[in-house]
Short mmCIF file of C-alpha atoms in Angstrom, two decimals:
data_model
loop_
_atom_site.label_atom_id
_atom_site.label_comp_id
_atom_site.label_asym_id
_atom_site.label_seq_id
_atom_site.Cartn_x
_atom_site.Cartn_y
_atom_site.Cartn_z
CA ASP A 20 5.84 -6.28 12.72
CA SER A 21 6.46 -5.32 9.12
CA GLY A 22 10.37 -3.87 10.54
CA VAL A 23 9.45 -0.43 8.89
CA THR A 24 9.02 1.86 11.93
CA GLN A 25 7.78 6.04 10.69
CA THR A 26 7.84 8.29 13.19
CA PRO A 27 5.48 10.32 14.48
CA LYS A 28 3.06 8.28 14.64
CA HIS A 29 0.46 11.36 15.10
CA LEU A 30 0.78 14.74 14.10
CA ILE A 31 -1.10 18.17 15.15
CA THR A 32 -0.05 21.02 13.45
CA ALA A 33 -1.33 24.43 12.13
CA THR A 34 -1.32 25.47 8.48
CA GLY A 35 1.26 26.70 6.87
CA GLN A 36 3.89 24.83 8.79
CA ARG A 37 6.95 22.51 7.86
CA VAL A 38 7.18 19.10 8.99
CA THR A 39 9.27 16.24 8.51
CA LEU A 40 8.26 12.16 8.18
CA ARG A 41 10.89 9.93 9.51
CA CYS A 42 11.19 6.38 8.02
CA SER A 43 13.28 3.28 8.92
CA PRO A 44 13.66 1.27 6.06
CA ARG A 45 14.01 -3.15 7.30
CA SER A 46 16.91 -3.58 7.40
CA GLY A 47 18.56 -4.96 3.54
CA ASP A 48 15.35 -2.33 1.90
CA LEU A 49 17.18 -0.67 -0.48
CA SER A 50 14.11 0.44 -2.03
CA VAL A 51 12.21 3.13 0.07
CA TYR A 52 8.32 4.55 -0.93
CA TRP A 53 6.22 6.86 0.07
CA TYR A 54 2.05 7.02 0.21
CA GLN A 55 -0.59 9.25 1.02
CA GLN A 56 -4.05 7.67 2.07
CA SER A 57 -6.69 10.07 2.07
CA LEU A 58 -10.01 9.41 1.99
CA ASP A 59 -11.23 11.08 -0.65
CA GLN A 60 -7.84 9.75 -2.53
CA GLY A 61 -7.20 6.76 -1.58
CA LEU A 62 -3.88 5.27 -1.91
CA GLN A 63 -1.58 7.62 -3.85
CA PHE A 64 1.93 7.45 -4.44
CA LEU A 65 4.36 10.20 -3.94
CA ILE A 66 7.90 9.14 -3.96
CA GLN A 67 10.47 6.13 -4.72
CA TYR A 68 13.80 6.48 -3.21
CA TYR A 69 16.59 3.54 -4.16
CA ASN A 70 20.07 3.51 -2.10
CA GLY A 71 19.76 7.06 -1.82
CA GLU A 72 19.04 8.01 -5.48
CA GLU A 73 14.53 9.55 -5.99
CA ARG A 74 13.82 6.84 -8.54
CA ALA A 75 10.06 7.41 -9.35
CA LYS A 76 8.09 10.25 -8.50
CA GLY A 77 4.17 10.33 -8.37
CA ASN A 78 1.22 12.87 -7.37
CA ILE A 79 4.21 15.06 -5.09
CA LEU A 80 3.25 18.08 -4.23
CA GLU A 81 6.37 21.02 -5.21
CA ARG A 82 4.93 21.74 -1.54
CA PHE A 83 6.79 18.40 -0.05
CA SER A 84 10.29 17.04 -0.71
CA ALA A 85 11.88 13.59 0.19
CA GLN A 86 15.54 12.02 0.33
CA GLN A 87 17.11 9.33 1.31
CA PHE A 88 20.03 8.61 3.26
CA PRO A 89 23.41 7.20 3.81
CA ASP A 90 21.54 4.97 5.61
CA LEU A 91 18.69 4.41 3.98
CA HIS A 92 16.05 5.86 6.30
CA SER A 93 14.58 8.63 4.44
CA GLU A 94 12.36 11.35 5.69
CA LEU A 95 9.28 13.25 3.51
CA ASN A 96 9.19 16.91 4.33
CA LEU A 97 5.51 18.93 4.25
CA SER A 98 5.70 22.40 3.48
CA SER A 99 3.40 25.88 3.88
CA LEU A 100 0.58 23.11 5.36
CA GLU A 101 -2.87 23.33 4.24
CA LEU A 102 -5.87 21.61 5.67
CA GLY A 103 -6.18 19.28 2.50
CA ASP A 104 -2.54 17.63 3.70
CA SER A 105 -4.38 16.40 6.87
CA ALA A 106 -3.87 12.77 5.89
CA LEU A 107 -2.16 9.22 6.70
CA TYR A 108 1.69 8.81 5.09
CA PHE A 109 2.71 5.99 4.99
CA CYS A 110 6.41 4.77 4.18
CA ALA A 111 7.62 1.16 2.35
CA SER A 112 10.08 -0.89 1.72
CA SER A 113 11.76 -3.74 -0.28
CA THR A 114 14.69 -5.28 -1.43
CA ILE A 115 13.12 -6.44 -5.27
CA ASP A 116 11.19 -4.41 -7.77
CA LYS A 117 9.56 -8.26 -8.48
CA GLY A 118 8.70 -8.30 -4.44
CA GLU A 119 6.23 -7.22 -1.93
CA ALA A 120 6.79 -3.89 0.32
CA PHE A 121 6.51 -3.69 3.47
CA PHE A 122 4.48 -0.78 4.93
CA GLY A 123 5.66 0.72 8.10
CA GLN A 124 2.16 2.21 10.56
CA GLY A 125 2.07 5.40 8.86
CA THR A 126 1.98 8.92 10.25
CA ARG A 127 -1.29 10.07 10.65
CA LEU A 128 -0.39 14.27 10.40
CA THR A 129 -3.64 16.81 10.77
CA VAL A 130 -3.23 19.70 9.73
CA VAL A 131 -5.28 22.98 11.64
CA ALA B 19 0.31 2.36 -18.00
CA GLN B 20 -0.38 -0.27 -15.60
CA SER B 21 -3.58 0.09 -13.11
CA VAL B 22 -5.82 -2.13 -11.48
CA ALA B 23 -9.31 -1.88 -10.19
CA GLN B 24 -11.47 -3.37 -7.26
CA PRO B 25 -15.13 -2.92 -8.62
CA GLU B 26 -16.91 -2.84 -5.51
CA ASP B 27 -16.34 -0.35 -2.09
CA GLN B 28 -17.74 -2.56 -0.02
CA VAL B 29 -18.56 -6.83 0.67
CA ASN B 30 -20.72 -8.34 2.82
CA VAL B 31 -20.53 -11.96 4.08
CA ALA B 32 -22.00 -14.06 6.54
CA GLU B 33 -19.32 -15.80 8.97
CA GLY B 34 -18.67 -19.29 7.62
CA ASN B 35 -19.77 -18.12 4.43
CA PRO B 36 -16.89 -18.27 1.28
CA LEU B 37 -15.97 -14.70 0.60
CA THR B 38 -13.86 -13.19 -2.94
CA VAL B 39 -12.83 -9.10 -3.19
CA LYS B 40 -13.05 -8.90 -7.05
CA CYS B 41 -9.67 -6.98 -8.81
CA THR B 42 -9.35 -6.16 -12.18
CA TYR B 43 -5.20 -5.64 -14.16
CA SER B 44 -4.40 -3.54 -16.90
CA VAL B 45 -0.96 -4.40 -17.24
CA SER B 46 1.36 -4.58 -21.01
CA GLY B 47 3.99 -7.35 -19.96
CA ASN B 48 3.59 -9.62 -17.63
CA PRO B 49 1.54 -8.68 -14.27
CA TYR B 50 3.35 -8.70 -11.10
CA LEU B 51 -0.32 -8.62 -8.42
CA PHE B 52 -0.47 -8.68 -4.67
CA TRP B 53 -3.06 -7.71 -2.56
CA TYR B 54 -2.92 -6.50 0.87
CA VAL B 55 -5.04 -5.93 3.79
CA GLN B 56 -5.61 -2.47 6.43
CA TYR B 57 -6.92 -2.84 9.88
CA PRO B 58 -8.60 0.15 11.16
CA ASN B 59 -5.80 2.41 12.45
CA ARG B 60 -2.72 0.25 11.01
CA GLY B 61 -0.48 -0.26 8.16
CA LEU B 62 -1.37 -2.19 4.92
CA GLN B 63 -0.20 -5.95 5.82
CA PHE B 64 1.03 -8.09 3.07
CA LEU B 65 -1.15 -11.08 1.87
CA LEU B 66 0.64 -13.00 -1.04
CA LYS B 67 1.30 -11.93 -4.31
CA TYR B 68 1.09 -13.25 -8.24
CA ILE B 69 4.92 -13.16 -10.24
CA THR B 70 4.91 -16.56 -11.83
CA GLY B 71 3.76 -19.81 -12.03
CA ASP B 72 0.54 -21.84 -10.46
CA ASN B 73 -2.46 -19.45 -10.95
CA LEU B 74 -3.70 -20.52 -7.91
CA VAL B 75 -1.43 -17.98 -4.52
CA LYS B 76 -1.81 -19.26 -1.08
CA GLY B 77 -1.41 -16.61 1.33
CA SER B 78 -1.60 -15.24 4.52
CA TYR B 79 -4.70 -16.22 7.04
CA GLY B 80 -6.23 -19.02 5.02
CA PHE B 81 -6.66 -16.09 2.25
CA GLU B 82 -5.69 -17.32 -1.64
CA ALA B 83 -6.53 -15.46 -5.21
CA GLU B 84 -6.98 -16.82 -8.70
CA PHE B 85 -4.97 -15.40 -11.10
CA ASN B 86 -6.76 -15.38 -14.56
CA LYS B 87 -4.69 -14.34 -17.16
CA SER B 88 -8.00 -14.23 -20.22
CA GLN B 89 -10.06 -12.21 -17.83
CA THR B 90 -7.22 -10.59 -16.62
CA SER B 91 -7.95 -11.08 -12.90
CA PHE B 92 -7.06 -11.85 -9.82
CA HIS B 93 -9.52 -12.51 -7.11
CA LEU B 94 -9.44 -12.75 -3.59
CA LYS B 95 -10.83 -16.17 -1.69
CA LYS B 96 -11.49 -17.48 1.65
CA PRO B 97 -13.20 -20.49 1.98
CA SER B 98 -14.71 -19.45 5.36
CA ALA B 99 -14.56 -15.82 6.62
CA LEU B 100 -14.39 -14.86 9.76
CA VAL B 101 -15.30 -11.51 11.57
CA SER B 102 -11.67 -11.15 12.10
CA ASP B 103 -11.16 -10.83 8.76
CA SER B 104 -13.56 -8.17 8.39
CA ALA B 105 -11.40 -4.68 7.11
CA LEU B 106 -10.57 -2.86 3.96
CA TYR B 107 -8.51 -4.85 1.45
CA PHE B 108 -6.20 -3.50 -1.19
CA CYS B 109 -5.54 -4.97 -4.91
CA ALA B 110 -1.87 -3.78 -6.52
CA VAL B 111 0.00 -3.35 -9.03
CA ARG B 112 4.02 -3.65 -9.34
CA ASP B 113 4.92 -1.30 -12.59
CA GLY B 114 8.34 -1.13 -14.14
CA GLY B 115 10.11 1.10 -12.10
CA GLY B 116 9.07 -0.91 -9.07
CA LYS B 117 6.45 1.02 -8.13
CA LEU B 118 3.33 -0.81 -6.33
CA ILE B 119 -0.02 1.37 -7.55
CA PHE B 120 -2.52 -0.51 -5.79
CA GLY B 121 -7.19 0.23 -6.22
CA GLN B 122 -9.07 1.77 -4.77
CA GLY B 123 -9.73 -0.67 -1.99
CA THR B 124 -12.89 -3.29 -0.97
CA GLU B 125 -14.62 -2.46 2.44
CA LEU B 126 -15.26 -6.17 3.43
CA SER B 127 -18.01 -6.56 6.81
CA VAL B 128 -18.10 -10.36 7.78
CA LYS B 129 -21.25 -9.74 10.39
CA PRO B 130 -21.86 -13.24 13.02
#
């Protein structure tokens, strides 16, 4: 168990809908990262938050947004969903910039 | 920009034989390098990291990695492979902002 909790584990939704993925980082970790894993794109970095502030942005679509709350949990919002958004979405957290990141079990999103 | 490359999509090894999963990196400055393993339908698990110090890094489950600055490589190794080592392996580098940048992954298959 990495200590990073993601909910829900599975999500099936229709095109055009909006969903929210939730992540609770390890106790004490200030950095939260979101990644998307699909078969053809591998592991793509989406966005990073550090202590409530956005720190880095990757290949995140405008239809996607995220935030980190004062209690350090984070949410990834995906809207106007398309079939191509079907993927595994991972959250990870870390304490310091040079250290390893710990990953949650992921949320498998299926858009039908 | 920081990047890593995993030149092999798949590595096949017989149980009991040594295994190597290759990774090369491209960074400006000192590299912070990591190996992760992903079992089916699971999150990524941290195996080991190189920050500084000894070029041979020991990690979880008997894995080790050799950092080679002249060849810009960070190959993952294990002296004797187990069938249970079969999984997807990712090499990663941490960039200046703290996020991890992953290679495309290498599927390791260990046959009895």
